[in-house]
Amino acid sequence: EIVLTQSPATLSLSPGERATLSCRASQSVNSFLAWYQQRPGQAPRLLIYDASNRVTGVPARFSGSGSGTDFTLTISSLEPEDFAVYYCQQRSSWPRAVTFGGGTKVEI
Amino acid sequence: QVQLVQSGAEVKKPGASVKVSCKVSGYTFIDFYLHWVRQAPGQGLEWMGWINPNSGATSYAQSFEGRVTLTRDTSINTAYMELTSLRSDDTAVYSCARGVAVIMGVVDYWGQGSLVTVSS
């Protein structure tokens, strides 16, 4: 099973700052990596799929990059509503196991 | 609009089983995979498995193999997740989520979640 490790566990930043979140896979997932945002008390929201494709309606300040085993989610300038937990997810094993990373909390 | 409505909270004793339902509306049930994901209190997301509502085919995460069964009833647009031999560490919110049509393994719409509490 592919393991996804996210770092840091918590990122403390201020509105307007740049956030850089990392996701590392235990083996190559090619570009089959997605990012989700989860605000408190809400269901996760898909932001990015296949490493760098932003979902319709997701603000342009969110961008994803990487391939193979190392991926990054960048939020160029944090807005108040961006303070949340972010999860990466790989689907390279499809139709077998899909796995999530442990999450990164972006806090004020 | 797309909606996934799940059954209510459950309290179970260790060793028991639980069955959670997920009724969908706003789209054609058999056209999209359904995934099940759980989240223990204060913890991250854990993928459990998927079901193809059209064929009934399933795939399960290794950690749940043998304990989880995903089924569906196409006549009422409802999917089910049954987890057996419950332990205290199975206490979590269990959610169904719709797979994105052409991006297999990724999900877009989620149910509201069903809290399952396992306690003696």
mmCIF file of C-alpha atoms in Angstrom:
data_model
loop_
_atom_site.group_PDB
_atom_site.id
_atom_site.type_symbol
_atom_site.label_atom_id
_atom_site.label_comp_id
_atom_site.label_asym_id
_atom_site.label_seq_id
_atom_site.Cartn_x
_atom_site.Cartn_y
_atom_site.Cartn_z
ATOM 1 C CA GLU A 1 0.000 0.000 0.000
ATOM 2 C CA ILE A 2 1.300 3.442 -0.892
ATOM 3 C CA VAL A 3 1.818 5.674 2.140
ATOM 4 C CA LEU A 4 1.497 9.442 1.851
ATOM 5 C CA THR A 5 3.370 11.588 4.362
ATOM 6 C CA GLN A 6 2.358 15.220 4.716
ATOM 7 C CA SER A 7 4.489 17.936 6.239
ATOM 8 C CA PRO A 8 4.440 19.937 8.296
ATOM 9 C CA ALA A 9 1.647 18.669 10.518
ATOM 10 C CA THR A 10 0.764 22.260 11.405
ATOM 11 C CA LEU A 11 1.598 25.474 9.592
ATOM 12 C CA SER A 12 1.125 28.714 11.519
ATOM 13 C CA LEU A 13 0.803 31.707 9.212
ATOM 14 C CA SER A 14 -0.943 35.054 8.918
ATOM 15 C CA PRO A 15 -3.468 36.189 6.310
ATOM 16 C CA GLY A 16 -1.684 37.373 3.196
ATOM 17 C CA GLU A 17 1.257 35.042 3.672
ATOM 18 C CA ARG A 18 2.243 32.233 1.340
ATOM 19 C CA ALA A 19 1.603 28.631 2.409
ATOM 20 C CA THR A 20 3.616 25.715 1.096
ATOM 21 C CA LEU A 21 2.377 22.226 1.960
ATOM 22 C CA SER A 22 4.242 19.039 1.155
ATOM 23 C CA CYS A 23 3.081 15.501 0.376
ATOM 24 C CA ARG A 24 5.568 12.692 -0.135
ATOM 25 C CA ALA A 25 4.632 9.221 -1.437
ATOM 26 C CA SER A 26 6.369 5.996 -0.418
ATOM 27 C CA GLN A 27 6.619 5.090 -4.097
ATOM 28 C CA SER A 28 5.856 6.845 -7.354
ATOM 29 C CA VAL A 29 2.238 7.808 -7.924
ATOM 30 C CA ASN A 30 3.068 9.472 -11.265
ATOM 31 C CA SER A 31 0.836 12.560 -11.279
ATOM 32 C CA PHE A 32 -2.178 10.851 -9.723
ATOM 33 C CA LEU A 33 -2.343 13.040 -6.658
ATOM 34 C CA ALA A 34 -5.231 15.183 -5.423
ATOM 35 C CA TRP A 35 -5.575 17.805 -2.702
ATOM 36 C CA TYR A 36 -8.614 18.402 -0.503
ATOM 37 C CA GLN A 37 -9.484 21.166 1.952
ATOM 38 C CA GLN A 38 -11.514 20.432 5.087
ATOM 39 C CA ARG A 39 -12.874 23.253 7.196
ATOM 40 C CA PRO A 40 -14.092 22.482 10.730
ATOM 41 C CA GLY A 41 -17.409 20.676 10.734
ATOM 42 C CA GLN A 42 -17.493 20.398 6.950
ATOM 43 C CA ALA A 43 -16.913 17.663 4.401
ATOM 44 C CA PRO A 44 -13.666 17.754 2.449
ATOM 45 C CA ARG A 45 -13.621 19.811 -0.730
ATOM 46 C CA LEU A 46 -11.666 18.744 -3.794
ATOM 47 C CA LEU A 47 -9.201 21.478 -4.820
ATOM 48 C CA ILE A 48 -6.660 19.938 -7.158
ATOM 49 C CA TYR A 49 -6.524 16.664 -9.075
ATOM 50 C CA ASP A 50 -3.723 14.970 -10.979
ATOM 51 C CA ALA A 51 -1.129 17.089 -9.206
ATOM 52 C CA SER A 52 -1.799 20.437 -10.831
ATOM 53 C CA ASN A 53 -5.335 20.631 -12.213
ATOM 54 C CA ARG A 54 -7.470 23.080 -10.295
ATOM 55 C CA VAL A 55 -11.145 22.194 -9.941
ATOM 56 C CA THR A 56 -13.605 24.656 -11.452
ATOM 57 C CA GLY A 57 -14.467 27.322 -8.913
ATOM 58 C CA VAL A 58 -11.301 26.936 -6.847
ATOM 59 C CA PRO A 59 -9.497 30.282 -6.538
ATOM 60 C CA ALA A 60 -6.330 30.765 -8.556
ATOM 61 C CA ARG A 61 -4.304 31.340 -5.383
ATOM 62 C CA PHE A 62 -4.320 27.559 -4.969
ATOM 63 C CA SER A 63 -1.795 25.695 -7.113
ATOM 64 C CA GLY A 64 -0.365 22.212 -7.119
ATOM 65 C CA SER A 65 2.888 20.863 -8.456
ATOM 66 C CA GLY A 66 5.049 17.768 -8.450
ATOM 67 C CA SER A 67 5.222 14.275 -9.849
ATOM 68 C CA GLY A 68 6.550 10.892 -8.847
ATOM 69 C CA THR A 69 6.936 10.995 -5.072
ATOM 70 C CA ASP A 70 7.086 14.695 -4.145
ATOM 71 C CA PHE A 71 4.184 17.103 -4.362
ATOM 72 C CA THR A 72 3.417 20.607 -3.189
ATOM 73 C CA LEU A 73 0.241 22.571 -2.618
ATOM 74 C CA THR A 74 0.837 26.320 -2.605
ATOM 75 C CA ILE A 75 -1.580 28.973 -1.422
ATOM 76 C CA SER A 76 -0.091 32.203 -2.744
ATOM 77 C CA SER A 77 -1.760 34.618 -0.310
ATOM 78 C CA LEU A 78 -3.817 33.231 2.532
ATOM 79 C CA GLU A 79 -7.373 34.424 2.940
ATOM 80 C CA PRO A 80 -9.216 33.978 6.263
ATOM 81 C CA GLU A 81 -11.305 31.133 4.812
ATOM 82 C CA ASP A 82 -8.162 29.173 3.837
ATOM 83 C CA PHE A 83 -7.319 28.289 7.424
ATOM 84 C CA ALA A 84 -8.268 24.622 7.407
ATOM 85 C CA VAL A 85 -6.831 21.124 7.167
ATOM 86 C CA TYR A 86 -5.476 19.967 3.818
ATOM 87 C CA TYR A 87 -5.189 16.345 2.724
ATOM 88 C CA CYS A 88 -3.417 14.794 -0.214
ATOM 89 C CA GLN A 89 -4.746 11.612 -1.821
ATOM 90 C CA GLN A 90 -3.237 9.240 -4.362
ATOM 91 C CA ARG A 91 -5.150 7.207 -6.921
ATOM 92 C CA SER A 92 -2.266 5.574 -8.792
ATOM 93 C CA SER A 93 -3.238 2.195 -7.391
ATOM 94 C CA TRP A 94 -6.706 2.401 -8.949
ATOM 95 C CA PRO A 95 -8.785 0.245 -9.043
ATOM 96 C CA ARG A 96 -7.084 -1.022 -5.930
ATOM 97 C CA ALA A 97 -6.392 1.070 -2.858
ATOM 98 C CA VAL A 98 -6.764 4.810 -2.715
ATOM 99 C CA THR A 99 -4.956 6.431 0.206
ATOM 100 C CA PHE A 100 -4.970 9.764 2.012
ATOM 101 C CA GLY A 101 -2.138 11.545 3.719
ATOM 102 C CA GLY A 102 -2.359 12.436 7.371
ATOM 103 C CA GLY A 103 -3.181 16.083 6.752
ATOM 104 C CA THR A 104 -1.628 19.503 7.318
ATOM 105 C CA LYS A 105 -3.442 22.038 9.460
ATOM 106 C CA VAL A 106 -3.002 25.630 8.351
ATOM 107 C CA GLU A 107 -3.710 27.819 11.365
ATOM 108 C CA ILE A 108 -3.596 31.500 12.083
ATOM 109 C CA GLN B 1 -28.689 19.228 -7.082
ATOM 110 C CA VAL B 2 -26.477 16.330 -6.091
ATOM 111 C CA GLN B 3 -27.251 15.090 -2.589
ATOM 112 C CA LEU B 4 -26.006 12.164 -0.549
ATOM 113 C CA VAL B 5 -28.054 11.641 2.596
ATOM 114 C CA GLN B 6 -26.818 9.190 5.173
ATOM 115 C CA SER B 7 -28.495 7.356 8.018
ATOM 116 C CA GLY B 8 -28.260 8.623 11.566
ATOM 117 C CA ALA B 9 -25.845 8.126 14.404
ATOM 118 C CA GLU B 10 -25.415 4.687 15.923
ATOM 119 C CA VAL B 11 -24.090 3.380 19.231
ATOM 120 C CA LYS B 12 -22.807 -0.164 19.168
ATOM 121 C CA LYS B 13 -21.134 -2.550 21.577
ATOM 122 C CA PRO B 14 -17.747 -4.086 20.824
ATOM 123 C CA GLY B 15 -18.127 -7.127 18.597
ATOM 124 C CA ALA B 16 -21.357 -5.911 17.043
ATOM 125 C CA SER B 17 -21.944 -4.832 13.448
ATOM 126 C CA VAL B 18 -23.200 -1.585 11.966
ATOM 127 C CA LYS B 19 -24.790 -0.822 8.607
ATOM 128 C CA VAL B 20 -24.811 2.750 7.310
ATOM 129 C CA SER B 21 -26.901 3.814 4.349
ATOM 130 C CA CYS B 22 -26.293 6.530 1.755
ATOM 131 C CA LYS B 23 -29.232 7.616 -0.384
ATOM 132 C CA VAL B 24 -28.331 9.683 -3.421
ATOM 133 C CA SER B 25 -30.365 12.074 -5.536
ATOM 134 C CA GLY B 26 -29.767 14.651 -8.237
ATOM 135 C CA TYR B 27 -27.838 12.356 -10.568
ATOM 136 C CA THR B 28 -28.011 8.891 -12.084
ATOM 137 C CA PHE B 29 -27.037 6.494 -9.304
ATOM 138 C CA ILE B 30 -25.407 3.865 -11.490
ATOM 139 C CA ASP B 31 -23.188 6.315 -13.390
ATOM 140 C CA PHE B 32 -20.763 7.167 -10.567
ATOM 141 C CA TYR B 33 -18.691 5.088 -8.162
ATOM 142 C CA LEU B 34 -19.359 5.562 -4.472
ATOM 143 C CA HIS B 35 -16.534 5.615 -1.942
ATOM 144 C CA TRP B 36 -16.633 5.245 1.822
ATOM 145 C CA VAL B 37 -14.251 7.215 4.015
ATOM 146 C CA ARG B 38 -14.072 7.398 7.778
ATOM 147 C CA GLN B 39 -12.651 9.974 10.155
ATOM 148 C CA ALA B 40 -11.982 9.182 13.787
ATOM 149 C CA PRO B 41 -12.403 12.067 16.259
ATOM 150 C CA GLY B 42 -9.650 14.616 15.684
ATOM 151 C CA GLN B 43 -7.960 12.373 13.126
ATOM 152 C CA GLY B 44 -7.441 12.320 9.373
ATOM 153 C CA LEU B 45 -9.326 10.747 6.510
ATOM 154 C CA GLU B 46 -9.174 6.987 6.013
ATOM 155 C CA TRP B 47 -10.389 5.478 2.750
ATOM 156 C CA MET B 48 -12.356 2.261 3.230
ATOM 157 C CA GLY B 49 -13.421 1.168 -0.236
ATOM 158 C CA TRP B 50 -15.565 1.782 -3.274
ATOM 159 C CA ILE B 51 -18.527 0.238 -5.004
ATOM 160 C CA ASN B 52 -19.550 0.463 -8.631
ATOM 161 C CA PRO B 53 -23.331 0.885 -8.299
ATOM 162 C CA ASN B 54 -23.837 -0.333 -11.852
ATOM 163 C CA SER B 55 -22.112 -3.705 -11.559
ATOM 164 C CA GLY B 56 -21.901 -4.092 -7.799
ATOM 165 C CA ALA B 57 -18.129 -4.571 -8.044
ATOM 166 C CA THR B 58 -16.192 -3.509 -4.974
ATOM 167 C CA SER B 59 -12.684 -2.857 -3.741
ATOM 168 C CA TYR B 60 -11.645 -2.548 -0.120
ATOM 169 C CA ALA B 61 -8.706 -1.079 1.733
ATOM 170 C CA GLN B 62 -6.424 -3.779 3.065
ATOM 171 C CA SER B 63 -6.982 -2.658 6.652
ATOM 172 C CA PHE B 64 -10.719 -3.356 6.348
ATOM 173 C CA GLU B 65 -10.611 -6.476 4.196
ATOM 174 C CA GLY B 66 -12.826 -9.154 5.720
ATOM 175 C CA ARG B 67 -14.691 -6.735 8.009
ATOM 176 C CA VAL B 68 -16.362 -4.349 5.583
ATOM 177 C CA THR B 69 -18.981 -5.032 2.932
ATOM 178 C CA LEU B 70 -20.282 -2.470 0.464
ATOM 179 C CA THR B 71 -23.602 -3.124 -1.245
ATOM 180 C CA ARG B 72 -26.217 -1.169 -3.125
ATOM 181 C CA ASP B 73 -29.896 -1.218 -4.016
ATOM 182 C CA THR B 74 -30.378 0.379 -7.401
ATOM 183 C CA SER B 75 -34.178 0.414 -7.010
ATOM 184 C CA ILE B 76 -33.919 3.026 -4.263
ATOM 185 C CA ASN B 77 -30.614 4.716 -5.223
ATOM 186 C CA THR B 78 -29.011 3.702 -1.973
ATOM 187 C CA ALA B 79 -25.610 2.331 -1.032
ATOM 188 C CA TYR B 80 -24.697 0.603 2.204
ATOM 189 C CA MET B 81 -21.555 0.082 4.262
ATOM 190 C CA GLU B 82 -21.539 -2.717 6.808
ATOM 191 C CA LEU B 83 -18.668 -3.043 9.268
ATOM 192 C CA THR B 84 -18.465 -6.088 11.517
ATOM 193 C CA SER B 85 -16.558 -7.073 14.653
ATOM 194 C CA LEU B 86 -16.580 -3.491 15.867
ATOM 195 C CA ARG B 87 -13.860 -2.276 18.226
ATOM 196 C CA SER B 88 -13.568 0.928 20.214
ATOM 197 C CA ASP B 89 -11.141 2.325 17.651
ATOM 198 C CA ASP B 90 -13.840 2.036 14.993
ATOM 199 C CA THR B 91 -15.536 5.025 16.630
ATOM 200 C CA ALA B 92 -15.617 7.543 13.792
ATOM 201 C CA VAL B 93 -17.702 9.499 11.350
ATOM 202 C CA TYR B 94 -18.372 7.337 8.285
ATOM 203 C CA SER B 95 -19.051 9.156 5.037
ATOM 204 C CA CYS B 96 -20.028 8.190 1.540
ATOM 205 C CA ALA B 97 -18.643 10.243 -1.322
ATOM 206 C CA ARG B 98 -19.302 10.252 -5.041
ATOM 207 C CA GLY B 99 -16.456 9.462 -7.370
ATOM 208 C CA VAL B 100 -15.623 11.898 -10.157
ATOM 209 C CA ALA B 101 -16.686 10.366 -13.445
ATOM 210 C CA VAL B 102 -13.455 10.431 -15.447
ATOM 211 C CA ILE B 103 -10.943 10.877 -12.633
ATOM 212 C CA MET B 104 -11.176 7.483 -11.019
ATOM 213 C CA GLY B 105 -10.457 7.465 -7.311
ATOM 214 C CA VAL B 106 -11.143 11.153 -6.708
ATOM 215 C CA VAL B 107 -14.368 12.264 -5.039
ATOM 216 C CA ASP B 108 -16.432 15.426 -5.296
ATOM 217 C CA TYR B 109 -19.732 15.243 -3.401
ATOM 218 C CA TRP B 110 -19.964 13.944 0.158
ATOM 219 C CA GLY B 111 -22.691 12.780 2.480
ATOM 220 C CA GLN B 112 -23.163 14.526 5.810
ATOM 221 C CA GLY B 113 -21.441 11.706 7.675
ATOM 222 C CA SER B 114 -22.777 9.150 10.168
ATOM 223 C CA LEU B 115 -21.236 8.979 13.630
ATOM 224 C CA VAL B 116 -20.701 5.439 14.842
ATOM 225 C CA THR B 117 -19.755 5.132 18.493
ATOM 226 C CA VAL B 118 -18.444 1.812 19.756
ATOM 227 C CA SER B 119 -18.643 1.543 23.511
ATOM 228 C CA SER B 120 -19.427 -1.083 26.101
#
